[in-house]
Tab-separated table of N, CA and C in Angstrom:
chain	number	residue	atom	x	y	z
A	1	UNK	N	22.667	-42.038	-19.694
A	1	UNK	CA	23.075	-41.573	-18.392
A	1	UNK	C	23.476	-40.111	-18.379
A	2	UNK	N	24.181	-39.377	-19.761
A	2	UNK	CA	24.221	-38.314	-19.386
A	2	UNK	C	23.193	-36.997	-19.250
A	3	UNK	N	22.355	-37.812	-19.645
A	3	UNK	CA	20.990	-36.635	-19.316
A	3	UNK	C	20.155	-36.729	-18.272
A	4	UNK	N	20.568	-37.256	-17.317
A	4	UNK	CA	20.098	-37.296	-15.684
A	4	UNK	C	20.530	-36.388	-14.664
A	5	UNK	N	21.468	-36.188	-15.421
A	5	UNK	CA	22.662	-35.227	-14.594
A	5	UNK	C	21.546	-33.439	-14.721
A	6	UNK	N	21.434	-33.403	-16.061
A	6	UNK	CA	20.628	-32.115	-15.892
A	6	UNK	C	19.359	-31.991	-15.714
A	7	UNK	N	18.401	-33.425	-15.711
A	7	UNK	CA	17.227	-33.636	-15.704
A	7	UNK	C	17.214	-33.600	-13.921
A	8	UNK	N	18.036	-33.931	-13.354
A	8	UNK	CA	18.389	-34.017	-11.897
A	8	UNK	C	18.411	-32.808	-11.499
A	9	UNK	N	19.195	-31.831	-11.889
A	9	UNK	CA	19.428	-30.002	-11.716
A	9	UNK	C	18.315	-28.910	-11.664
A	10	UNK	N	17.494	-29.172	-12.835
A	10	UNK	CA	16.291	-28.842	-12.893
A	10	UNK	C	15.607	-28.988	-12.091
A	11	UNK	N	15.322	-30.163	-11.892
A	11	UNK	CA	14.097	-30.859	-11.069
A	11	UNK	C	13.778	-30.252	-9.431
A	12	UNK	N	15.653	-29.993	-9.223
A	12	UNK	CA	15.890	-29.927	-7.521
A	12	UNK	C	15.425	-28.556	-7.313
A	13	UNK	N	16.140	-27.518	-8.843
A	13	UNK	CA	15.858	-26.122	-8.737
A	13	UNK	C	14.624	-25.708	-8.871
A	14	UNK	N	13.818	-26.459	-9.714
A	14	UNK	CA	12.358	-26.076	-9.474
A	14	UNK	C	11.339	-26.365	-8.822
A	15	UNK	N	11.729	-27.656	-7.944
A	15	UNK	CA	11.194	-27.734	-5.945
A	15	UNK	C	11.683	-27.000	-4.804
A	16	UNK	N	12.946	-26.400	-5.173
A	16	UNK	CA	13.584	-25.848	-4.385
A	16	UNK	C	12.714	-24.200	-4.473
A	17	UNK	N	12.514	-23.982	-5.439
A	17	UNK	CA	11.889	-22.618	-5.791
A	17	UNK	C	10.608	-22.514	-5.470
A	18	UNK	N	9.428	-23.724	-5.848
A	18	UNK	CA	7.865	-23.848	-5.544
A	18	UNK	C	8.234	-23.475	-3.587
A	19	UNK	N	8.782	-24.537	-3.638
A	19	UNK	CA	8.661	-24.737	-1.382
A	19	UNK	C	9.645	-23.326	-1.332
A	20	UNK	N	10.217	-22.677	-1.779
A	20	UNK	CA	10.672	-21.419	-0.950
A	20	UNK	C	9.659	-19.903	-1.307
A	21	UNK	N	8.942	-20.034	-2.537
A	21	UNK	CA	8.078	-19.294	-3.183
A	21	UNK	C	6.851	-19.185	-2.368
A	22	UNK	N	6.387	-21.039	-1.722
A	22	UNK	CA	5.275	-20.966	-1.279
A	22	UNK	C	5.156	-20.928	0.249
A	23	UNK	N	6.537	-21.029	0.816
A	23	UNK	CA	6.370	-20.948	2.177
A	23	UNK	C	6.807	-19.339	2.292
A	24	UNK	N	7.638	-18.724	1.745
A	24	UNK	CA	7.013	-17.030	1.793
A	24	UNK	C	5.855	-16.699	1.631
A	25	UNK	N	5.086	-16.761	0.858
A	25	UNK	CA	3.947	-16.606	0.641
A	25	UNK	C	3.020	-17.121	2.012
A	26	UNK	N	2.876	-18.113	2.623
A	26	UNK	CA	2.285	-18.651	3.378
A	26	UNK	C	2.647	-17.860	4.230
A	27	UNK	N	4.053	-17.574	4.836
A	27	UNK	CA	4.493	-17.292	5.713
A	27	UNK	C	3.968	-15.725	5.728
A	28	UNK	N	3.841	-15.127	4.789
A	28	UNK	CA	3.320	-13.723	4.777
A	28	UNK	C	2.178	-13.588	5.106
A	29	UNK	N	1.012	-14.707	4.617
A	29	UNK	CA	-0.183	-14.901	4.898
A	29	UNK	C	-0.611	-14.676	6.178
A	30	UNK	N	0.484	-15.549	6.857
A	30	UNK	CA	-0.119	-16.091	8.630
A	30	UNK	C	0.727	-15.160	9.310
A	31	UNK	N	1.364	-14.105	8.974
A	31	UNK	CA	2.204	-13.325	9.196
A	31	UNK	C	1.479	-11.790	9.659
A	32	UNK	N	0.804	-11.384	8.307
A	32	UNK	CA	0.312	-9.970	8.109
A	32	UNK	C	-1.111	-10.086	7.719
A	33	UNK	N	-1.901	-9.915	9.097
A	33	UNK	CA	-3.490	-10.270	8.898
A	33	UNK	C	-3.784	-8.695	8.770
A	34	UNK	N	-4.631	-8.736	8.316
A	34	UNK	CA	-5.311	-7.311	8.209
A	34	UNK	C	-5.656	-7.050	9.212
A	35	UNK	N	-5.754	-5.988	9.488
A	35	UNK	CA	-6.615	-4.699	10.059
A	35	UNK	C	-7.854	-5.507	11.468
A	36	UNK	N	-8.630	-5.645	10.182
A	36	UNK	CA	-9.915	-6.123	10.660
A	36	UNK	C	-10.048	-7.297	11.099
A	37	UNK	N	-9.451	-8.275	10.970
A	37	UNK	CA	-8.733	-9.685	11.741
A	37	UNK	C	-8.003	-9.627	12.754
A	38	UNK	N	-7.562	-8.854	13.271
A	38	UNK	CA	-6.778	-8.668	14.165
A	38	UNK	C	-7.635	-7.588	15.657
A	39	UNK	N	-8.593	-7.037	14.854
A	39	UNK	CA	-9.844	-6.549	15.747
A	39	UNK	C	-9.387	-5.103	16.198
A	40	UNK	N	-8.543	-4.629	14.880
A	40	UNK	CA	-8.141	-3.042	15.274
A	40	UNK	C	-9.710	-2.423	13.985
A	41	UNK	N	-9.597	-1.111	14.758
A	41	UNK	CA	-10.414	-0.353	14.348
A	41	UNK	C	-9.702	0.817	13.172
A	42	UNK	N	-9.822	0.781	12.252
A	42	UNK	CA	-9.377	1.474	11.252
A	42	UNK	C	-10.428	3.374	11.136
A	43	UNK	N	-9.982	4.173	11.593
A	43	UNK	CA	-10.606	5.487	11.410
A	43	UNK	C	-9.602	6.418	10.734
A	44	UNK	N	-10.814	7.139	9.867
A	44	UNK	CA	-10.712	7.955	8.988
A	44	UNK	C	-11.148	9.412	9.681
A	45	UNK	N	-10.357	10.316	9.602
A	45	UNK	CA	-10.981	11.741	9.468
A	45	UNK	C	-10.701	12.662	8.501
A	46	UNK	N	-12.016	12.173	7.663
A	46	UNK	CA	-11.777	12.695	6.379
A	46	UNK	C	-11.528	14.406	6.071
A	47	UNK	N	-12.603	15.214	7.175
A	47	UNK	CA	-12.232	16.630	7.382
A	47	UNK	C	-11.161	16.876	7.583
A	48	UNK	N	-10.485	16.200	8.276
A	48	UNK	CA	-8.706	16.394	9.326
A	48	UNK	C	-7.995	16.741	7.601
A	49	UNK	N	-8.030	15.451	7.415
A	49	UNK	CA	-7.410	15.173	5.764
A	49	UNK	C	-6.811	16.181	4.954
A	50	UNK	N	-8.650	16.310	4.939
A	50	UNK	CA	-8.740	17.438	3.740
A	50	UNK	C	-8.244	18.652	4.209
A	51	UNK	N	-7.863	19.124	5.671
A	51	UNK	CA	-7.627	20.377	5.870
A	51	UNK	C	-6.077	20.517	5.775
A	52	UNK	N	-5.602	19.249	6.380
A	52	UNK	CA	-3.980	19.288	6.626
A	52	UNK	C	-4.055	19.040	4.353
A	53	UNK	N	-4.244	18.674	4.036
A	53	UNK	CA	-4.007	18.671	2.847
A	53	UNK	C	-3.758	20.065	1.826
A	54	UNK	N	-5.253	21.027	2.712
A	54	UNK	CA	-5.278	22.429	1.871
A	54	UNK	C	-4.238	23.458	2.394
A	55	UNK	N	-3.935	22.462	4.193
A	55	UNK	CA	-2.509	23.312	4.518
A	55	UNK	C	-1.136	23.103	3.642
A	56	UNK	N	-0.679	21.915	3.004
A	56	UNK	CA	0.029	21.503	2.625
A	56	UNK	C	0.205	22.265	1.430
A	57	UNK	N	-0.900	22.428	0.694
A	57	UNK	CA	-0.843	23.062	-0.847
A	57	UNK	C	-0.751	24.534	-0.471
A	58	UNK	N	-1.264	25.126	0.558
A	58	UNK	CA	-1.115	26.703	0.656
A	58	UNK	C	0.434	26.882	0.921
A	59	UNK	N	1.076	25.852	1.981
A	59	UNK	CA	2.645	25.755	2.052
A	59	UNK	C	3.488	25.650	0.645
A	60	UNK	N	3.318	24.897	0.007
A	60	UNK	CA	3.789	24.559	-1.173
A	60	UNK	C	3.255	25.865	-2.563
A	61	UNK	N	2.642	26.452	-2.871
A	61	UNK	CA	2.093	27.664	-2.937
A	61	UNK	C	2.931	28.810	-2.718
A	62	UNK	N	3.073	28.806	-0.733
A	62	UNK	CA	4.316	29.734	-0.699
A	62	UNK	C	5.860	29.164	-0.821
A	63	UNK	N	5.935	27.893	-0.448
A	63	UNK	CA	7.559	27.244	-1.214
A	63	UNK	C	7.525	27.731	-2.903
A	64	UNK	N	6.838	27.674	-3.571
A	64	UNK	CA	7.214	27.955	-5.103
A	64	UNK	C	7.176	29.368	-5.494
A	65	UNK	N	6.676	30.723	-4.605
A	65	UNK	CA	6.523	31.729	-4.690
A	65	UNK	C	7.921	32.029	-4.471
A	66	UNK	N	8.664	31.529	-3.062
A	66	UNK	CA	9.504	32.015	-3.050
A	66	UNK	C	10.797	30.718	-3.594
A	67	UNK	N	10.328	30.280	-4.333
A	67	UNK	CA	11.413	29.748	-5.824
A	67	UNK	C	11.946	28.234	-5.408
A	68	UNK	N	11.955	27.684	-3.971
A	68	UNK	CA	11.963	26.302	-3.710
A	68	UNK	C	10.800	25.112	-4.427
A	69	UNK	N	11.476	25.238	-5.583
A	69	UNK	CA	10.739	24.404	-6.313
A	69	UNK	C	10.800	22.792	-6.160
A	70	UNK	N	11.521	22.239	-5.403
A	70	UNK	CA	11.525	20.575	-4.841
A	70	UNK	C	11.596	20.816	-3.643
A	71	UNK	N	11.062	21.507	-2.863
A	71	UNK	CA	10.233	21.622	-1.572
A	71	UNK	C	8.684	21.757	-1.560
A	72	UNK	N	9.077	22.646	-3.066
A	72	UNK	CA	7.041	22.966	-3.012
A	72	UNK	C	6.395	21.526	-3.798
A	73	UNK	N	7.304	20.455	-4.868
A	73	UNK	CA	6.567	19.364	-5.136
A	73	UNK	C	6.657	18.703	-4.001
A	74	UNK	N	7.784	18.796	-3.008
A	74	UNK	CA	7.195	17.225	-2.280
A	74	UNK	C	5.986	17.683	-1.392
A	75	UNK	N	5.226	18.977	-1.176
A	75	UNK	CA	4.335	19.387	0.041
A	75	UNK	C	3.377	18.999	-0.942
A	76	UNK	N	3.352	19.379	-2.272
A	76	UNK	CA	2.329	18.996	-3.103
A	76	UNK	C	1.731	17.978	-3.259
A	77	UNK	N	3.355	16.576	-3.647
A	77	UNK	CA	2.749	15.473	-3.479
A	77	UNK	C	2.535	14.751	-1.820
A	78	UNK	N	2.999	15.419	-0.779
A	78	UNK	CA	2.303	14.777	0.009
A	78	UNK	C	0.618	15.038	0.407
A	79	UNK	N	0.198	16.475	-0.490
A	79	UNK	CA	-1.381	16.524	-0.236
A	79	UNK	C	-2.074	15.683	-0.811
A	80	UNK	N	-0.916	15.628	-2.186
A	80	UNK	CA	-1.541	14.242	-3.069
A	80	UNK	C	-2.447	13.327	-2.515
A	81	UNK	N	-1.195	12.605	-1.441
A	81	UNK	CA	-0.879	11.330	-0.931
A	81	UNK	C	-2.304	11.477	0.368
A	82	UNK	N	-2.431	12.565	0.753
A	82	UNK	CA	-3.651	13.065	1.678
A	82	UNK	C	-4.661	12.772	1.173
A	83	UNK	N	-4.974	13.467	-0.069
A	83	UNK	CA	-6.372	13.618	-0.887
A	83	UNK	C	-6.208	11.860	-1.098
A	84	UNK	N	-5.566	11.410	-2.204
A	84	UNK	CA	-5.437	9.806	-2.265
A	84	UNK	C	-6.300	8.848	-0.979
A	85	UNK	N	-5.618	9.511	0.344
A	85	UNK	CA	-6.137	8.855	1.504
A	85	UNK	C	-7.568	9.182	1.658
A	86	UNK	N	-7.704	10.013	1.828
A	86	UNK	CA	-8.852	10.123	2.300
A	86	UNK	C	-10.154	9.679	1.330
A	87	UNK	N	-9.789	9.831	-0.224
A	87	UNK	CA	-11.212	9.757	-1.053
A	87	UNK	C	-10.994	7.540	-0.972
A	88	UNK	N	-9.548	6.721	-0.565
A	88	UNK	CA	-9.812	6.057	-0.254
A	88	UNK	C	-10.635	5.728	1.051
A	89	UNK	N	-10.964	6.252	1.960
A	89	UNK	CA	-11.366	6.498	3.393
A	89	UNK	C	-12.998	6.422	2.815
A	90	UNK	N	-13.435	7.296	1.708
A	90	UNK	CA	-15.083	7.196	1.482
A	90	UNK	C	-15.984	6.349	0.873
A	91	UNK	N	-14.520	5.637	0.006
A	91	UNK	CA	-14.612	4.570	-0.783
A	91	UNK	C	-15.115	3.029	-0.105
A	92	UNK	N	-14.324	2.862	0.200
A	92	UNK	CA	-14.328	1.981	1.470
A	92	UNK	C	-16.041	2.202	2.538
A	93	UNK	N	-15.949	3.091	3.164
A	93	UNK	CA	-16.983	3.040	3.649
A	93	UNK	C	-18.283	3.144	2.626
A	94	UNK	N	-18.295	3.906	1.710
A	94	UNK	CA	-19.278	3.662	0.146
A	94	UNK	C	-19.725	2.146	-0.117
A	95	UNK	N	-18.376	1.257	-0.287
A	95	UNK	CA	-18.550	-0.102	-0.367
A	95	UNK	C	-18.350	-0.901	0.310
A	96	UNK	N	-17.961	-0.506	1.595
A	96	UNK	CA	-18.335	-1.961	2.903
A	96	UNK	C	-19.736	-2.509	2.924
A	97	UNK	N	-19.914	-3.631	2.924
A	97	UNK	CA	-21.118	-4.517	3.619
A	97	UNK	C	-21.692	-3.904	4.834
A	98	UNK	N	-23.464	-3.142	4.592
A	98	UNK	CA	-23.254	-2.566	6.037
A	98	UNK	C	-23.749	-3.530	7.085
A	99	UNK	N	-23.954	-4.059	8.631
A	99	UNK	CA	-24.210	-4.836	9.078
A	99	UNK	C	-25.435	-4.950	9.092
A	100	UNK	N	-25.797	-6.311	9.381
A	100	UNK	CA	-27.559	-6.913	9.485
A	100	UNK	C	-27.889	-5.654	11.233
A	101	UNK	N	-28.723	-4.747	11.250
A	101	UNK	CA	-29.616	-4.673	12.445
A	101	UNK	C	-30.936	-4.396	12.143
């Protein structure tokens, strides 16, 4: 009898964990549909991108000239975060399925 007691503890904590694990999960599922399920149109302007990007680095360029050196990384990494976007933007269209016409 005394090993029911923890065979009991276990048991509850690790149903208790599957059904709260899997109804987040579910719940995220039916929650956050993509993009394209939802019948929004996802656009890219990859020129835009790339320009606000080469603005960003010419800013950051002059932030480090004149010695703001954690002003000029974050303009940097947000061109990063630009360039990142956008070569995802070609990617994507590179490897979408194109339609049957």
């Amino acid at each position: 009898m005394k090993y029911v007691t923890p065979l009991r503890r276990t048991l509850t904590a690790l149903t208790t964990t599957t059904l709260l694990a899997g109804g987040l999960l579910l719940g995220q599922t039916v929650i956050a549909e993509p993009a394209h399920a939802a019948g929004k149109k996802i656009v890219c302007n990859v020129p835009k991108m790339r320009q606000q990007a080469a603005d960003l680095r010419s800013k950051a360029a002059q932030l480090q000239r004149l010695g703001a050196t954690a002003e000029a990384r974050k303009a940097r990494a947000q061109a990063d975060a630009l360039d990142r976007r956008a070569q995802s933007c070609i990617d994507a269209e590179n490897n979408n399925p194109k339609p049957w016409n």
